[in-house]
Amino acid sequence: NSEFYADFGSFDVRLAVPETYTVAATGRQVELVQAGGKRHYRFTQADVVDFAWAADARFAPPLIGAFSRGGKADVVIKVFYTPDYAASAGPALAATLKAMRYAHETLGEYPFDTVSVIVPPLNAEAAGGMEYPTLFTVEGYRTVVPASYAAAALEFVTIHEFTHNYFQSILASNEFEEPFLDEAVN
């Protein structure tokens, strides 16, 4: 009765896209081969309830950061954005790191090696604010002035969507029967 309460699975996904496209997806990118005018991507992820991906020819090179888990490998964070919303990439990365620190200290260790943040392009704003395992979308703004509405909204949505990875994905809360564990607690 809910789109997120599902069986866990392991994904090994191969995507072929035009060579000008960049792909963001659930899990770790384990392969990228360019051949025949196409980019061939391969992503793998175990123990998740869903797989999602996005492709765009307008994506700038992703902004990359890392969250340290001490003795374990760092979590690689990639923020995908188009030049229209370049101002949103840095604040989205900062908010993701803030959310990861808080969740790590209060909810437990983030068990995945990667997280992808997508700032939807201009005229695709309705795609902002959605969560999938290891991947989520945020809001995009042309300018993000500190202490402005745009800065606050971008931080709020980023933290909220990242934290869904704990409730609907890692803990597998049943959003239909216990919606407060996913949306409200978030």
Short mmCIF file of N, CA and C in Angstrom, two decimals:
data_model
loop_
_atom_site.label_atom_id
_atom_site.label_comp_id
_atom_site.label_asym_id
_atom_site.label_seq_id
_atom_site.Cartn_x
_atom_site.Cartn_y
_atom_site.Cartn_z
N ASN A 1 0.80 -1.21 0.00
CA ASN A 1 0.00 0.00 0.00
C ASN A 1 0.83 1.26 0.00
N SER A 2 2.12 1.14 -0.19
CA SER A 2 2.99 2.31 -0.21
C SER A 2 4.07 2.10 -1.25
N GLU A 3 4.45 3.16 -1.89
CA GLU A 3 5.46 3.04 -2.94
C GLU A 3 6.86 2.76 -2.41
N PHE A 4 7.11 2.92 -1.13
CA PHE A 4 8.45 2.75 -0.60
C PHE A 4 8.64 1.51 0.25
N TYR A 5 7.59 0.88 0.71
CA TYR A 5 7.74 -0.30 1.54
C TYR A 5 7.83 -1.49 0.61
N ALA A 6 9.02 -1.96 0.37
CA ALA A 6 9.22 -2.97 -0.65
C ALA A 6 10.30 -3.94 -0.22
N ASP A 7 10.48 -4.96 -1.03
CA ASP A 7 11.53 -5.93 -0.78
C ASP A 7 12.89 -5.32 -1.11
N PHE A 8 13.89 -5.73 -0.35
CA PHE A 8 15.25 -5.30 -0.63
C PHE A 8 15.82 -6.15 -1.75
N GLY A 9 16.68 -5.55 -2.53
CA GLY A 9 17.31 -6.29 -3.62
C GLY A 9 18.69 -5.76 -3.90
N SER A 10 19.36 -6.44 -4.80
CA SER A 10 20.67 -6.02 -5.27
C SER A 10 20.55 -5.69 -6.74
N PHE A 11 21.10 -4.56 -7.13
CA PHE A 11 20.98 -4.09 -8.50
C PHE A 11 22.34 -4.06 -9.18
N ASP A 12 22.36 -4.49 -10.42
CA ASP A 12 23.52 -4.40 -11.30
C ASP A 12 22.96 -3.90 -12.62
N VAL A 13 23.06 -2.58 -12.83
CA VAL A 13 22.37 -1.92 -13.93
C VAL A 13 23.36 -1.36 -14.94
N ARG A 14 23.09 -1.63 -16.19
CA ARG A 14 23.90 -1.10 -17.30
C ARG A 14 23.02 -0.17 -18.13
N LEU A 15 23.56 1.00 -18.41
CA LEU A 15 22.83 2.01 -19.19
C LEU A 15 23.70 2.46 -20.35
N ALA A 16 23.12 2.59 -21.52
CA ALA A 16 23.81 3.15 -22.68
C ALA A 16 23.08 4.43 -23.06
N VAL A 17 23.81 5.53 -23.06
CA VAL A 17 23.22 6.84 -23.35
C VAL A 17 24.06 7.52 -24.43
N PRO A 18 23.51 8.53 -25.11
CA PRO A 18 24.34 9.27 -26.07
C PRO A 18 25.60 9.79 -25.39
N GLU A 19 26.69 9.88 -26.15
CA GLU A 19 28.00 10.20 -25.57
C GLU A 19 28.08 11.57 -24.91
N THR A 20 27.13 12.44 -25.16
CA THR A 20 27.15 13.76 -24.52
C THR A 20 26.44 13.77 -23.17
N TYR A 21 25.84 12.66 -22.79
CA TYR A 21 25.06 12.61 -21.56
C TYR A 21 25.89 12.13 -20.38
N THR A 22 25.56 12.68 -19.20
CA THR A 22 26.12 12.24 -17.94
C THR A 22 24.99 11.60 -17.15
N VAL A 23 25.30 10.51 -16.45
CA VAL A 23 24.28 9.77 -15.70
C VAL A 23 24.59 9.84 -14.20
N ALA A 24 23.56 10.07 -13.43
CA ALA A 24 23.59 9.94 -11.98
C ALA A 24 22.64 8.79 -11.65
N ALA A 25 23.03 7.92 -10.71
CA ALA A 25 22.19 6.76 -10.43
C ALA A 25 22.39 6.27 -9.01
N THR A 26 21.48 5.42 -8.59
CA THR A 26 21.61 4.71 -7.32
C THR A 26 22.89 3.88 -7.35
N GLY A 27 23.60 3.89 -6.24
CA GLY A 27 24.75 3.02 -6.10
C GLY A 27 26.05 3.57 -6.63
N ARG A 28 27.00 2.67 -6.73
CA ARG A 28 28.35 3.02 -7.14
C ARG A 28 28.52 2.80 -8.64
N GLN A 29 29.10 3.79 -9.30
CA GLN A 29 29.46 3.63 -10.71
C GLN A 29 30.71 2.76 -10.76
N VAL A 30 30.60 1.60 -11.38
CA VAL A 30 31.73 0.68 -11.43
C VAL A 30 32.34 0.59 -12.83
N GLU A 31 31.68 1.22 -13.79
CA GLU A 31 32.21 1.15 -15.15
C GLU A 31 31.68 2.33 -15.97
N LEU A 32 32.54 2.86 -16.82
CA LEU A 32 32.16 3.85 -17.81
C LEU A 32 33.03 3.63 -19.03
N VAL A 33 32.40 3.23 -20.12
CA VAL A 33 33.11 2.96 -21.36
C VAL A 33 32.45 3.79 -22.45
N GLN A 34 33.25 4.44 -23.25
CA GLN A 34 32.72 5.22 -24.37
C GLN A 34 33.03 4.45 -25.65
N ALA A 35 31.97 4.07 -26.38
CA ALA A 35 32.14 3.30 -27.61
C ALA A 35 30.91 3.46 -28.49
N GLY A 36 31.14 3.52 -29.77
CA GLY A 36 30.03 3.58 -30.72
C GLY A 36 29.13 4.79 -30.57
N GLY A 37 29.72 5.93 -30.16
CA GLY A 37 28.92 7.14 -29.99
C GLY A 37 28.06 7.15 -28.74
N LYS A 38 28.31 6.21 -27.84
CA LYS A 38 27.54 6.13 -26.61
C LYS A 38 28.46 6.00 -25.40
N ARG A 39 27.91 6.36 -24.24
CA ARG A 39 28.57 6.11 -22.97
C ARG A 39 27.84 4.93 -22.33
N HIS A 40 28.61 3.94 -21.95
CA HIS A 40 28.06 2.74 -21.33
C HIS A 40 28.42 2.76 -19.85
N TYR A 41 27.40 2.96 -19.02
CA TYR A 41 27.58 3.03 -17.57
C TYR A 41 27.15 1.71 -16.94
N ARG A 42 27.77 1.41 -15.81
CA ARG A 42 27.34 0.29 -14.99
C ARG A 42 27.35 0.75 -13.54
N PHE A 43 26.22 0.52 -12.86
CA PHE A 43 26.06 0.88 -11.46
C PHE A 43 25.66 -0.37 -10.68
N THR A 44 26.20 -0.52 -9.48
CA THR A 44 25.81 -1.63 -8.62
C THR A 44 25.46 -1.11 -7.23
N GLN A 45 24.47 -1.77 -6.62
CA GLN A 45 24.11 -1.45 -5.24
C GLN A 45 23.33 -2.61 -4.65
N ALA A 46 23.76 -3.07 -3.50
CA ALA A 46 23.08 -4.14 -2.78
C ALA A 46 22.25 -3.56 -1.65
N ASP A 47 21.26 -4.32 -1.24
CA ASP A 47 20.45 -4.02 -0.05
C ASP A 47 19.71 -2.70 -0.12
N VAL A 48 19.03 -2.46 -1.23
CA VAL A 48 18.19 -1.26 -1.37
C VAL A 48 16.81 -1.67 -1.88
N VAL A 49 15.84 -0.77 -1.71
CA VAL A 49 14.46 -1.06 -2.08
C VAL A 49 14.08 -0.54 -3.47
N ASP A 50 14.99 0.16 -4.13
CA ASP A 50 14.65 0.75 -5.41
C ASP A 50 15.91 1.15 -6.15
N PHE A 51 15.79 1.43 -7.43
CA PHE A 51 16.90 1.94 -8.23
C PHE A 51 16.36 3.10 -9.06
N ALA A 52 17.11 4.19 -9.10
CA ALA A 52 16.69 5.36 -9.88
C ALA A 52 17.90 5.93 -10.61
N TRP A 53 17.64 6.62 -11.71
CA TRP A 53 18.74 7.26 -12.44
C TRP A 53 18.21 8.46 -13.21
N ALA A 54 19.13 9.34 -13.56
CA ALA A 54 18.82 10.52 -14.37
C ALA A 54 19.97 10.73 -15.35
N ALA A 55 19.66 11.22 -16.51
CA ALA A 55 20.69 11.51 -17.52
C ALA A 55 20.39 12.86 -18.14
N ASP A 56 21.45 13.62 -18.39
CA ASP A 56 21.28 14.94 -18.98
C ASP A 56 22.56 15.32 -19.72
N ALA A 57 22.40 15.87 -20.89
CA ALA A 57 23.56 16.34 -21.67
C ALA A 57 24.06 17.68 -21.14
N ARG A 58 23.25 18.34 -20.32
CA ARG A 58 23.63 19.67 -19.82
C ARG A 58 24.31 19.64 -18.47
N PHE A 59 24.40 18.47 -17.83
CA PHE A 59 25.07 18.41 -16.53
C PHE A 59 26.50 18.92 -16.64
N ALA A 60 26.86 19.79 -15.71
CA ALA A 60 28.25 20.22 -15.57
C ALA A 60 29.00 19.06 -14.90
N PRO A 61 30.33 19.09 -14.90
CA PRO A 61 31.04 18.06 -14.13
C PRO A 61 30.55 18.11 -12.69
N PRO A 62 30.24 16.96 -12.08
CA PRO A 62 29.66 17.00 -10.73
C PRO A 62 30.60 17.60 -9.70
N LEU A 63 29.99 18.25 -8.74
CA LEU A 63 30.73 18.75 -7.58
C LEU A 63 30.89 17.55 -6.65
N ILE A 64 32.11 17.25 -6.24
CA ILE A 64 32.37 16.04 -5.47
C ILE A 64 32.90 16.38 -4.08
N GLY A 65 32.36 15.69 -3.10
CA GLY A 65 32.81 15.83 -1.72
C GLY A 65 32.87 14.45 -1.09
N ALA A 66 33.25 14.40 0.17
CA ALA A 66 33.35 13.11 0.86
C ALA A 66 32.99 13.29 2.33
N PHE A 67 32.39 12.26 2.88
CA PHE A 67 32.08 12.20 4.30
C PHE A 67 32.92 11.09 4.91
N SER A 68 33.69 11.42 5.93
CA SER A 68 34.57 10.46 6.58
C SER A 68 33.81 9.64 7.61
N ARG A 69 33.95 8.32 7.52
CA ARG A 69 33.34 7.41 8.49
C ARG A 69 34.41 6.80 9.39
N GLY A 70 35.48 7.51 9.59
CA GLY A 70 36.55 7.01 10.46
C GLY A 70 37.34 5.92 9.78
N GLY A 71 37.31 4.71 10.32
CA GLY A 71 38.11 3.61 9.78
C GLY A 71 37.59 3.02 8.48
N LYS A 72 36.35 3.32 8.10
CA LYS A 72 35.80 2.78 6.86
C LYS A 72 36.04 3.77 5.71
N ALA A 73 35.84 3.29 4.50
CA ALA A 73 35.99 4.16 3.33
C ALA A 73 35.03 5.34 3.42
N ASP A 74 35.47 6.47 2.91
CA ASP A 74 34.63 7.66 2.89
C ASP A 74 33.40 7.43 2.00
N VAL A 75 32.33 8.14 2.30
CA VAL A 75 31.16 8.18 1.43
C VAL A 75 31.42 9.26 0.39
N VAL A 76 31.36 8.91 -0.88
CA VAL A 76 31.57 9.87 -1.95
C VAL A 76 30.23 10.53 -2.26
N ILE A 77 30.22 11.86 -2.25
CA ILE A 77 29.02 12.64 -2.54
C ILE A 77 29.24 13.35 -3.87
N LYS A 78 28.30 13.17 -4.79
CA LYS A 78 28.37 13.86 -6.07
C LYS A 78 27.09 14.68 -6.25
N VAL A 79 27.28 15.96 -6.55
CA VAL A 79 26.14 16.84 -6.82
C VAL A 79 26.11 17.10 -8.33
N PHE A 80 25.02 16.69 -8.95
CA PHE A 80 24.83 16.88 -10.39
C PHE A 80 23.93 18.08 -10.60
N TYR A 81 24.32 18.96 -11.51
CA TYR A 81 23.58 20.20 -11.73
C TYR A 81 23.87 20.70 -13.15
N THR A 82 22.99 21.54 -13.64
CA THR A 82 23.22 22.21 -14.91
C THR A 82 23.75 23.61 -14.63
N PRO A 83 24.41 24.24 -15.59
CA PRO A 83 24.96 25.58 -15.35
C PRO A 83 23.92 26.60 -14.89
N ASP A 84 22.65 26.44 -15.28
CA ASP A 84 21.61 27.37 -14.83
C ASP A 84 21.54 27.46 -13.32
N TYR A 85 21.80 26.33 -12.65
CA TYR A 85 21.67 26.27 -11.20
C TYR A 85 22.99 25.96 -10.52
N ALA A 86 24.07 26.42 -11.08
CA ALA A 86 25.40 26.20 -10.48
C ALA A 86 25.47 26.75 -9.06
N ALA A 87 24.75 27.82 -8.78
CA ALA A 87 24.77 28.42 -7.45
C ALA A 87 24.20 27.49 -6.38
N SER A 88 23.43 26.50 -6.78
CA SER A 88 22.82 25.57 -5.82
C SER A 88 23.73 24.40 -5.47
N ALA A 89 24.74 24.12 -6.28
CA ALA A 89 25.56 22.93 -6.08
C ALA A 89 26.33 22.96 -4.76
N GLY A 90 27.03 24.03 -4.48
CA GLY A 90 27.80 24.13 -3.24
C GLY A 90 26.94 24.05 -1.99
N PRO A 91 25.85 24.82 -1.93
CA PRO A 91 24.98 24.70 -0.75
C PRO A 91 24.35 23.31 -0.61
N ALA A 92 24.04 22.65 -1.73
CA ALA A 92 23.48 21.29 -1.65
C ALA A 92 24.52 20.32 -1.09
N LEU A 93 25.77 20.47 -1.49
CA LEU A 93 26.84 19.62 -0.96
C LEU A 93 27.02 19.89 0.54
N ALA A 94 27.05 21.15 0.92
CA ALA A 94 27.23 21.51 2.34
C ALA A 94 26.08 20.96 3.18
N ALA A 95 24.86 21.06 2.70
CA ALA A 95 23.70 20.56 3.44
C ALA A 95 23.71 19.03 3.52
N THR A 96 24.18 18.37 2.47
CA THR A 96 24.28 16.91 2.50
C THR A 96 25.29 16.47 3.55
N LEU A 97 26.43 17.14 3.60
CA LEU A 97 27.44 16.84 4.62
C LEU A 97 26.89 17.08 6.02
N LYS A 98 26.16 18.16 6.19
CA LYS A 98 25.55 18.48 7.49
C LYS A 98 24.57 17.38 7.89
N ALA A 99 23.75 16.95 6.95
CA ALA A 99 22.77 15.90 7.22
C ALA A 99 23.45 14.58 7.53
N MET A 100 24.52 14.27 6.81
CA MET A 100 25.24 13.02 7.05
C MET A 100 25.86 13.00 8.44
N ARG A 101 26.46 14.10 8.83
CA ARG A 101 27.07 14.18 10.17
C ARG A 101 26.00 13.95 11.25
N TYR A 102 24.89 14.65 11.12
CA TYR A 102 23.82 14.53 12.11
C TYR A 102 23.26 13.11 12.14
N ALA A 103 22.95 12.55 10.98
CA ALA A 103 22.39 11.20 10.92
C ALA A 103 23.38 10.17 11.45
N HIS A 104 24.63 10.34 11.11
CA HIS A 104 25.68 9.42 11.57
C HIS A 104 25.74 9.40 13.10
N GLU A 105 25.62 10.57 13.70
CA GLU A 105 25.73 10.68 15.15
C GLU A 105 24.44 10.27 15.88
N THR A 106 23.28 10.42 15.25
CA THR A 106 22.02 10.17 15.96
C THR A 106 21.29 8.92 15.49
N LEU A 107 21.42 8.54 14.24
CA LEU A 107 20.67 7.40 13.70
C LEU A 107 21.54 6.19 13.40
N GLY A 108 22.83 6.40 13.23
CA GLY A 108 23.73 5.31 12.91
C GLY A 108 24.48 5.57 11.62
N GLU A 109 25.44 4.71 11.37
CA GLU A 109 26.31 4.87 10.21
C GLU A 109 25.55 4.73 8.89
N TYR A 110 25.85 5.59 7.96
CA TYR A 110 25.31 5.48 6.60
C TYR A 110 25.99 4.27 5.96
N PRO A 111 25.23 3.26 5.55
CA PRO A 111 25.86 2.00 5.13
C PRO A 111 26.32 1.93 3.67
N PHE A 112 26.08 2.97 2.92
CA PHE A 112 26.42 2.94 1.50
C PHE A 112 27.69 3.74 1.22
N ASP A 113 28.32 3.48 0.09
CA ASP A 113 29.57 4.14 -0.27
C ASP A 113 29.38 5.46 -1.00
N THR A 114 28.17 5.74 -1.41
CA THR A 114 27.95 6.89 -2.27
C THR A 114 26.58 7.52 -2.03
N VAL A 115 26.47 8.77 -2.38
CA VAL A 115 25.18 9.44 -2.45
C VAL A 115 25.26 10.45 -3.61
N SER A 116 24.21 10.46 -4.41
CA SER A 116 24.12 11.39 -5.54
C SER A 116 23.00 12.38 -5.28
N VAL A 117 23.31 13.65 -5.46
CA VAL A 117 22.35 14.73 -5.27
C VAL A 117 22.13 15.35 -6.65
N ILE A 118 20.88 15.48 -7.04
CA ILE A 118 20.57 16.05 -8.35
C ILE A 118 19.80 17.34 -8.15
N VAL A 119 20.33 18.42 -8.73
CA VAL A 119 19.62 19.69 -8.80
C VAL A 119 18.93 19.69 -10.15
N PRO A 120 17.60 19.53 -10.19
CA PRO A 120 16.93 19.46 -11.48
C PRO A 120 17.17 20.72 -12.31
N PRO A 121 17.23 20.56 -13.63
CA PRO A 121 17.50 21.71 -14.49
C PRO A 121 16.32 22.67 -14.58
N LEU A 122 16.58 23.84 -15.11
CA LEU A 122 15.56 24.85 -15.35
C LEU A 122 14.39 24.22 -16.11
N ASN A 123 13.20 24.53 -15.72
CA ASN A 123 11.95 24.03 -16.29
C ASN A 123 11.66 22.59 -15.91
N ALA A 124 12.39 22.05 -14.95
CA ALA A 124 12.10 20.70 -14.44
C ALA A 124 12.00 20.76 -12.91
N GLU A 125 11.58 21.91 -12.41
CA GLU A 125 11.53 22.13 -10.97
C GLU A 125 10.65 21.12 -10.24
N ALA A 126 9.62 20.60 -10.91
CA ALA A 126 8.71 19.64 -10.27
C ALA A 126 9.43 18.35 -9.90
N ALA A 127 10.61 18.11 -10.47
CA ALA A 127 11.39 16.91 -10.14
C ALA A 127 12.17 17.07 -8.85
N GLY A 128 12.21 18.26 -8.29
CA GLY A 128 12.95 18.51 -7.06
C GLY A 128 12.22 17.99 -5.85
N GLY A 129 12.96 17.49 -4.87
CA GLY A 129 12.36 17.04 -3.63
C GLY A 129 11.84 15.62 -3.69
N MET A 130 12.68 14.71 -4.17
CA MET A 130 12.29 13.30 -4.24
C MET A 130 13.45 12.43 -3.80
N GLU A 131 13.15 11.32 -3.14
CA GLU A 131 14.19 10.47 -2.59
C GLU A 131 14.15 9.06 -3.16
N TYR A 132 15.35 8.52 -3.31
CA TYR A 132 15.57 7.14 -3.72
C TYR A 132 16.81 6.67 -2.96
N PRO A 133 17.03 5.37 -2.87
CA PRO A 133 18.24 4.92 -2.18
C PRO A 133 19.51 5.49 -2.81
N THR A 134 20.32 6.11 -2.03
CA THR A 134 21.61 6.73 -2.38
C THR A 134 21.50 7.85 -3.40
N LEU A 135 20.30 8.29 -3.73
CA LEU A 135 20.10 9.35 -4.72
C LEU A 135 18.87 10.15 -4.34
N PHE A 136 18.98 11.47 -4.43
CA PHE A 136 17.81 12.29 -4.18
C PHE A 136 17.91 13.58 -4.99
N THR A 137 16.75 14.22 -5.17
CA THR A 137 16.71 15.50 -5.89
C THR A 137 16.37 16.61 -4.92
N VAL A 138 16.85 17.81 -5.23
CA VAL A 138 16.64 18.98 -4.38
C VAL A 138 16.03 20.10 -5.22
N GLU A 139 15.90 21.25 -4.63
CA GLU A 139 15.43 22.42 -5.37
C GLU A 139 16.63 23.15 -5.97
N GLY A 140 16.40 23.83 -7.07
CA GLY A 140 17.47 24.59 -7.70
C GLY A 140 17.13 26.07 -7.77
N TYR A 141 18.16 26.89 -7.59
CA TYR A 141 18.00 28.34 -7.64
C TYR A 141 19.15 28.93 -8.45
N ARG A 142 18.85 29.97 -9.19
CA ARG A 142 19.89 30.65 -9.99
C ARG A 142 20.90 31.37 -9.09
N THR A 143 20.40 31.92 -7.99
CA THR A 143 21.28 32.56 -7.01
C THR A 143 20.90 32.05 -5.63
N VAL A 144 21.91 31.88 -4.79
CA VAL A 144 21.67 31.43 -3.42
C VAL A 144 22.47 32.37 -2.51
N VAL A 145 21.80 33.36 -2.00
CA VAL A 145 22.41 34.33 -1.11
C VAL A 145 22.32 33.79 0.32
N PRO A 146 23.41 33.79 1.07
CA PRO A 146 23.34 33.30 2.45
C PRO A 146 22.22 34.00 3.23
N ALA A 147 21.54 33.23 4.08
CA ALA A 147 20.46 33.71 4.93
C ALA A 147 19.23 34.17 4.14
N SER A 148 19.12 33.77 2.89
CA SER A 148 17.95 34.10 2.08
C SER A 148 16.95 32.95 2.10
N TYR A 149 15.77 33.21 1.53
CA TYR A 149 14.77 32.14 1.41
C TYR A 149 15.34 30.99 0.59
N ALA A 150 15.99 31.29 -0.51
CA ALA A 150 16.54 30.24 -1.37
C ALA A 150 17.54 29.38 -0.60
N ALA A 151 18.40 30.00 0.19
CA ALA A 151 19.39 29.24 0.96
C ALA A 151 18.71 28.33 1.98
N ALA A 152 17.73 28.86 2.68
CA ALA A 152 17.02 28.06 3.69
C ALA A 152 16.22 26.93 3.05
N ALA A 153 15.53 27.23 1.97
CA ALA A 153 14.72 26.19 1.30
C ALA A 153 15.61 25.09 0.73
N LEU A 154 16.72 25.46 0.12
CA LEU A 154 17.62 24.48 -0.44
C LEU A 154 18.20 23.58 0.66
N GLU A 155 18.60 24.18 1.78
CA GLU A 155 19.14 23.39 2.88
C GLU A 155 18.07 22.46 3.45
N PHE A 156 16.87 22.99 3.66
CA PHE A 156 15.78 22.18 4.22
C PHE A 156 15.47 20.98 3.34
N VAL A 157 15.28 21.20 2.06
CA VAL A 157 14.92 20.11 1.15
C VAL A 157 16.06 19.10 1.05
N THR A 158 17.29 19.57 1.00
CA THR A 158 18.44 18.66 0.91
C THR A 158 18.50 17.75 2.14
N ILE A 159 18.43 18.33 3.32
CA ILE A 159 18.49 17.54 4.55
C ILE A 159 17.31 16.57 4.62
N HIS A 160 16.12 17.06 4.30
CA HIS A 160 14.92 16.23 4.34
C HIS A 160 15.04 15.03 3.39
N GLU A 161 15.44 15.29 2.16
CA GLU A 161 15.51 14.20 1.17
C GLU A 161 16.64 13.23 1.49
N PHE A 162 17.78 13.72 1.96
CA PHE A 162 18.84 12.80 2.36
C PHE A 162 18.37 11.87 3.47
N THR A 163 17.71 12.43 4.48
CA THR A 163 17.32 11.65 5.64
C THR A 163 16.29 10.58 5.30
N HIS A 164 15.58 10.74 4.20
CA HIS A 164 14.69 9.65 3.76
C HIS A 164 15.49 8.36 3.55
N ASN A 165 16.76 8.47 3.22
CA ASN A 165 17.57 7.27 3.05
C ASN A 165 17.59 6.42 4.32
N TYR A 166 17.47 7.06 5.47
CA TYR A 166 17.43 6.30 6.72
C TYR A 166 16.05 5.70 6.96
N PHE A 167 15.01 6.52 6.87
CA PHE A 167 13.69 6.03 7.26
C PHE A 167 13.06 5.11 6.22
N GLN A 168 12.90 5.56 5.00
CA GLN A 168 12.21 4.71 4.03
C GLN A 168 13.13 3.69 3.39
N SER A 169 14.42 3.86 3.49
CA SER A 169 15.32 2.96 2.79
C SER A 169 16.10 2.04 3.74
N ILE A 170 16.86 2.59 4.65
CA ILE A 170 17.70 1.76 5.53
C ILE A 170 16.84 1.06 6.59
N LEU A 171 16.01 1.83 7.29
CA LEU A 171 15.16 1.25 8.32
C LEU A 171 13.90 0.60 7.75
N ALA A 172 13.57 0.94 6.52
CA ALA A 172 12.39 0.40 5.82
C ALA A 172 11.11 0.63 6.60
N SER A 173 10.92 1.84 7.06
CA SER A 173 9.66 2.15 7.73
C SER A 173 8.51 2.02 6.73
N ASN A 174 7.35 1.68 7.24
CA ASN A 174 6.17 1.50 6.39
C ASN A 174 5.45 2.85 6.32
N GLU A 175 5.66 3.56 5.25
CA GLU A 175 5.11 4.91 5.12
C GLU A 175 3.59 4.91 5.16
N PHE A 176 2.96 3.86 4.70
CA PHE A 176 1.50 3.79 4.69
C PHE A 176 0.94 3.66 6.10
N GLU A 177 1.51 2.75 6.90
CA GLU A 177 0.99 2.52 8.25
C GLU A 177 1.59 3.45 9.30
N GLU A 178 2.80 3.93 9.08
CA GLU A 178 3.47 4.79 10.06
C GLU A 178 4.12 5.98 9.37
N PRO A 179 3.30 6.85 8.76
CA PRO A 179 3.89 7.96 7.99
C PRO A 179 4.74 8.91 8.83
N PHE A 180 4.48 8.99 10.12
CA PHE A 180 5.27 9.88 10.97
C PHE A 180 6.73 9.49 11.03
N LEU A 181 7.07 8.21 10.78
CA LEU A 181 8.46 7.78 10.82
C LEU A 181 9.25 8.24 9.61
N ASP A 182 8.59 8.59 8.56
CA ASP A 182 9.30 9.00 7.35
C ASP A 182 9.14 10.50 7.12
N GLU A 183 7.95 10.95 6.82
CA GLU A 183 7.77 12.37 6.52
C GLU A 183 7.82 13.27 7.76
N ALA A 184 7.13 12.91 8.80
CA ALA A 184 7.04 13.80 9.96
C ALA A 184 8.37 13.89 10.72
N VAL A 185 8.99 12.76 11.02
CA VAL A 185 10.25 12.79 11.75
C VAL A 185 11.30 13.52 10.92
N ASN A 186 11.26 13.28 9.63
CA ASN A 186 12.18 13.98 8.73
C ASN A 186 12.01 15.46 8.86
#
